[in-house]
Amino acid sequence: MTLSLLHVHPETGTSASLAATGSVAVGGYVNHCWRGLGACATQGLTTNPWYPEGVRRALEQGLSAQDALNDVVAGDAGASCRQCLVMDADGRSALHTGIDNQPVVASARCPGVAAAGNMLADAAVPEAMVAAFLAATCEDPGAVLKQGKAPRFRETHDVELLAALIEALEAGLVAGGDHRGCRSVALRIESFTMAPIDLRVDWVEADPVIELRALARRVASEDFQAFLRSLPHR
């Protein structure tokens, strides 16, 4: 009952995760990312909040996204109710969608970026999110989408990443989003060059994109940027 997007920049280790849902507090359970390792979104008819812990351990041991995902799914008696998207440090993604998840179920996966959702209003939602993200972050979005080539991310990638994630969310919601509507959103960014960014709108009756952009403007303010610069990166 959620839609998510994961991103990893293999050359820098920057990672990001984005999630939105028609329920409350999506950021508390769904989206996770770890610089230099990868990212995970755990969702579905019922979410297993312990998947990310297992995925992270597997990625730390050098397993691929697919092997990390296989490990957590194999140990879960309720896997038929789960949807889990994993991305490793090389930008490779893997997806599990159990047979008990409710339609519309869909995904779109490219090197370095992937999106998936369940209980969607339209199957085009993940593709819209991925396309918008690539258009906002790389030099060759068409080649990535149509030919599966590795993206050539812009030099301004890390600076523009927060805005790009919000644009991807907006594109997914315009394409239909969660068929119940969107009531909570969250995103996280981790890198080796700046402090983590973790933004959450736990409940909103109106437009969640407006609320998230308002938070982003506060993050961009000079006083908060000064605070972020004062934090250690490692």
Short mmCIF file of C-alpha atoms in Angstrom, two decimals:
data_model
loop_
_atom_site.label_atom_id
_atom_site.label_comp_id
_atom_site.label_asym_id
_atom_site.label_seq_id
_atom_site.Cartn_x
_atom_site.Cartn_y
_atom_site.Cartn_z
CA MET A 1 0.00 0.00 0.00
CA THR A 2 2.99 2.20 -0.71
CA LEU A 3 5.25 3.50 -3.47
CA SER A 4 9.00 3.89 -3.10
CA LEU A 5 12.11 4.89 -5.04
CA LEU A 6 15.72 3.92 -4.34
CA HIS A 7 18.89 5.47 -5.73
CA VAL A 8 22.61 4.72 -5.48
CA HIS A 9 25.45 6.61 -7.16
CA PRO A 10 28.06 3.85 -7.56
CA GLU A 11 30.98 6.23 -8.08
CA THR A 12 30.46 8.31 -4.94
CA GLY A 13 28.54 6.00 -2.60
CA THR A 14 25.71 8.51 -2.22
CA SER A 15 22.41 6.74 -1.61
CA ALA A 16 18.81 7.87 -1.26
CA SER A 17 15.38 6.49 -0.53
CA LEU A 18 11.91 7.94 -1.00
CA ALA A 19 8.49 6.62 0.06
CA ALA A 20 4.86 7.71 0.03
CA THR A 21 1.67 6.08 1.24
CA GLY A 22 -2.01 6.61 1.95
CA SER A 23 -1.44 5.79 5.61
CA VAL A 24 0.46 7.44 8.46
CA ALA A 25 4.21 7.79 9.16
CA VAL A 26 5.70 6.05 6.13
CA GLY A 27 9.18 7.25 7.09
CA GLY A 28 9.15 5.26 10.30
CA TYR A 29 8.98 1.91 8.57
CA VAL A 30 9.56 1.85 4.83
CA ASN A 31 12.56 3.67 3.36
CA HIS A 32 16.18 3.08 4.33
CA CYS A 33 19.56 3.89 2.77
CA TRP A 34 23.21 3.57 3.74
CA ARG A 35 26.05 5.45 2.09
CA GLY A 36 28.52 3.21 0.33
CA LEU A 37 26.26 0.17 0.81
CA GLY A 38 22.87 0.61 -0.83
CA ALA A 39 19.22 1.07 0.05
CA CYS A 40 16.03 -0.81 0.90
CA ALA A 41 12.28 -0.18 0.82
CA THR A 42 10.11 -2.60 2.78
CA GLN A 43 6.37 -2.32 2.16
CA GLY A 44 3.41 -4.42 1.00
CA LEU A 45 0.05 -5.59 2.24
CA THR A 46 1.79 -5.88 5.61
CA THR A 47 5.30 -4.48 6.08
CA ASN A 48 8.15 -6.39 7.67
CA PRO A 49 10.18 -3.67 9.45
CA TRP A 50 13.06 -6.08 10.13
CA TYR A 51 13.94 -6.64 6.46
CA PRO A 52 16.28 -3.60 6.32
CA GLU A 53 18.41 -4.88 9.20
CA GLY A 54 18.99 -8.18 7.40
CA VAL A 55 19.55 -6.47 4.07
CA ARG A 56 22.14 -4.13 5.53
CA ARG A 57 24.05 -6.98 7.14
CA ALA A 58 24.08 -8.87 3.86
CA LEU A 59 25.28 -5.85 1.89
CA GLU A 60 28.04 -5.26 4.45
CA GLN A 61 29.18 -8.82 3.78
CA GLY A 62 29.46 -8.03 0.07
CA LEU A 63 26.32 -9.80 -1.12
CA SER A 64 24.47 -8.48 -4.17
CA ALA A 65 21.05 -6.87 -3.94
CA GLN A 66 19.45 -10.09 -5.17
CA ASP A 67 21.25 -12.29 -2.66
CA ALA A 68 20.54 -9.88 0.19
CA LEU A 69 16.86 -9.86 -0.72
CA ASN A 70 16.76 -13.65 -1.05
CA ASP A 71 18.16 -13.99 2.46
CA VAL A 72 15.49 -11.89 4.19
CA VAL A 73 12.60 -13.30 2.17
CA ALA A 74 13.67 -16.89 2.81
CA GLY A 75 13.42 -16.35 6.56
CA ASP A 76 9.98 -14.72 6.51
CA ALA A 77 6.85 -16.88 6.87
CA GLY A 78 4.76 -13.90 5.76
CA ALA A 79 6.70 -13.17 2.57
CA SER A 80 3.58 -13.53 0.42
CA CYS A 81 2.33 -10.25 1.97
CA ARG A 82 5.56 -8.31 1.46
CA GLN A 83 6.99 -6.10 -1.23
CA CYS A 84 10.67 -5.29 -0.86
CA LEU A 85 13.01 -3.37 -3.16
CA VAL A 86 16.76 -3.52 -2.59
CA MET A 87 19.67 -1.74 -4.30
CA ASP A 88 23.35 -2.50 -3.72
CA ALA A 89 26.44 -0.29 -3.95
CA ASP A 90 26.82 -1.02 -7.67
CA GLY A 91 23.33 0.28 -8.41
CA ARG A 92 21.89 -3.18 -9.07
CA SER A 93 18.35 -3.70 -7.82
CA ALA A 94 16.22 -6.66 -6.81
CA LEU A 95 12.50 -6.86 -6.10
CA HIS A 96 10.25 -9.23 -4.22
CA THR A 97 6.48 -8.88 -4.50
CA GLY A 98 4.46 -11.54 -2.69
CA ILE A 99 1.37 -12.98 -4.33
CA ASP A 100 -0.96 -11.61 -1.64
CA ASN A 101 -0.20 -7.95 -2.37
CA GLN A 102 -3.13 -6.01 -3.74
CA PRO A 103 -3.12 -4.53 -7.25
CA VAL A 104 -2.12 -2.47 -8.96
CA VAL A 105 1.41 -3.80 -8.38
CA ALA A 106 4.18 -2.38 -10.58
CA SER A 107 7.87 -1.54 -10.73
CA ALA A 108 10.48 0.17 -12.92
CA ARG A 109 14.16 -0.60 -12.53
CA CYS A 110 17.22 0.93 -14.18
CA PRO A 111 20.89 0.99 -13.17
CA GLY A 112 21.21 3.26 -10.15
CA VAL A 113 17.50 3.96 -9.67
CA ALA A 114 14.41 1.83 -9.14
CA ALA A 115 10.82 2.30 -8.00
CA ALA A 116 8.05 -0.06 -6.96
CA GLY A 117 4.58 0.11 -5.50
CA ASN A 118 1.45 -1.77 -4.59
CA MET A 119 -2.19 -0.72 -4.35
CA LEU A 120 -1.35 1.88 -6.99
CA ALA A 121 -3.86 3.88 -8.98
CA ASP A 122 -1.97 3.10 -12.20
CA ALA A 123 0.83 0.77 -13.32
CA ALA A 124 2.67 3.76 -14.82
CA VAL A 125 3.47 5.27 -11.40
CA PRO A 126 6.94 3.69 -10.85
CA GLU A 127 8.02 4.41 -14.42
CA ALA A 128 6.98 8.05 -14.05
CA MET A 129 9.02 8.34 -10.87
CA VAL A 130 12.14 6.81 -12.40
CA ALA A 131 11.87 8.91 -15.57
CA ALA A 132 11.50 12.14 -13.60
CA PHE A 133 14.42 11.28 -11.36
CA LEU A 134 16.71 10.47 -14.27
CA ALA A 135 15.73 13.65 -16.11
CA ALA A 136 16.66 15.67 -13.02
CA THR A 137 19.99 13.99 -12.25
CA CYS A 138 21.76 12.60 -15.31
CA GLU A 139 22.99 13.58 -18.77
CA ASP A 140 21.58 10.59 -20.62
CA PRO A 141 18.11 9.71 -19.26
CA GLY A 142 16.90 8.36 -22.59
CA ALA A 143 19.76 5.90 -22.92
CA VAL A 144 19.22 4.69 -19.36
CA LEU A 145 15.49 4.19 -19.82
CA LYS A 146 15.51 2.72 -23.31
CA GLN A 147 18.83 0.87 -23.45
CA GLY A 148 19.55 0.09 -19.81
CA LYS A 149 22.84 1.97 -19.85
CA ALA A 150 24.48 3.18 -16.65
CA PRO A 151 23.52 6.80 -15.97
CA ARG A 152 26.06 9.60 -16.37
CA PHE A 153 25.17 11.63 -13.31
CA ARG A 154 25.83 15.36 -13.39
CA GLU A 155 28.63 16.90 -11.34
CA THR A 156 25.95 18.76 -9.39
CA HIS A 157 24.28 15.46 -8.48
CA ASP A 158 24.59 15.66 -4.70
CA VAL A 159 23.53 19.30 -4.52
CA GLU A 160 20.46 18.68 -6.67
CA LEU A 161 19.50 15.29 -5.24
CA LEU A 162 16.94 16.54 -2.71
CA ALA A 163 15.03 18.46 -5.37
CA ALA A 164 15.26 15.52 -7.76
CA LEU A 165 13.66 13.17 -5.23
CA ILE A 166 10.78 15.57 -4.70
CA GLU A 167 10.31 15.88 -8.46
CA ALA A 168 10.19 12.09 -8.71
CA LEU A 169 7.56 11.96 -5.98
CA GLU A 170 5.47 14.61 -7.69
CA ALA A 171 5.65 12.70 -10.99
CA GLY A 172 4.49 9.52 -9.28
CA LEU A 173 1.56 11.25 -7.62
CA VAL A 174 0.55 12.95 -10.87
CA ALA A 175 0.57 9.50 -12.50
CA GLY A 176 -1.86 8.28 -9.84
CA GLY A 177 0.16 7.39 -6.75
CA ASP A 178 -1.45 5.26 -4.04
CA HIS A 179 -5.08 4.78 -5.04
CA ARG A 180 -6.19 5.84 -1.54
CA GLY A 181 -4.38 9.15 -1.94
CA CYS A 182 -1.10 10.20 -0.34
CA ARG A 183 -1.07 11.07 3.35
CA SER A 184 2.58 10.65 4.39
CA VAL A 185 5.93 10.97 2.61
CA ALA A 186 9.57 10.58 3.58
CA LEU A 187 13.02 10.72 2.05
CA ARG A 188 16.56 10.12 3.22
CA ILE A 189 19.92 10.96 1.66
CA GLU A 190 23.30 9.69 2.86
CA SER A 191 26.68 10.62 1.38
CA PHE A 192 30.35 10.93 2.29
CA THR A 193 30.44 14.67 1.56
CA MET A 194 27.59 16.05 3.66
CA ALA A 195 25.46 15.29 6.69
CA PRO A 196 22.44 13.00 6.24
CA ILE A 197 19.12 14.52 5.23
CA ASP A 198 16.03 12.81 6.66
CA LEU A 199 12.71 14.54 5.94
CA ARG A 200 9.28 13.24 6.92
CA VAL A 201 5.69 14.40 6.62
CA ASP A 202 3.88 11.93 8.86
CA TRP A 203 0.33 13.03 7.94
CA VAL A 204 -1.13 15.64 5.65
CA GLU A 205 -4.67 16.25 4.45
CA ALA A 206 -3.62 18.44 1.52
CA ASP A 207 -0.75 18.17 -0.98
CA PRO A 208 2.24 16.27 0.46
CA VAL A 209 4.57 17.68 -2.21
CA ILE A 210 3.87 21.22 -0.98
CA GLU A 211 4.70 20.15 2.57
CA LEU A 212 7.89 18.36 1.51
CA ARG A 213 9.06 21.31 -0.58
CA ALA A 214 8.45 23.61 2.41
CA LEU A 215 10.72 21.36 4.49
CA ALA A 216 13.31 21.38 1.70
CA ARG A 217 13.33 25.18 1.69
CA ARG A 218 14.04 25.17 5.42
CA VAL A 219 16.88 22.71 4.88
CA ALA A 220 18.30 25.06 2.21
CA SER A 221 18.20 28.08 4.54
CA GLU A 222 21.61 29.44 5.53
CA ASP A 223 21.18 28.83 9.24
CA PHE A 224 20.33 25.15 8.76
CA GLN A 225 23.06 24.74 6.15
CA ALA A 226 25.52 26.15 8.68
CA PHE A 227 24.30 23.53 11.16
CA LEU A 228 24.76 20.75 8.59
CA ARG A 229 28.27 21.96 7.77
CA SER A 230 29.17 21.75 11.44
CA LEU A 231 28.39 18.01 11.57
CA PRO A 232 31.03 15.34 10.94
CA HIS A 233 30.72 13.42 7.68
CA ARG A 234 32.41 10.20 8.78
#
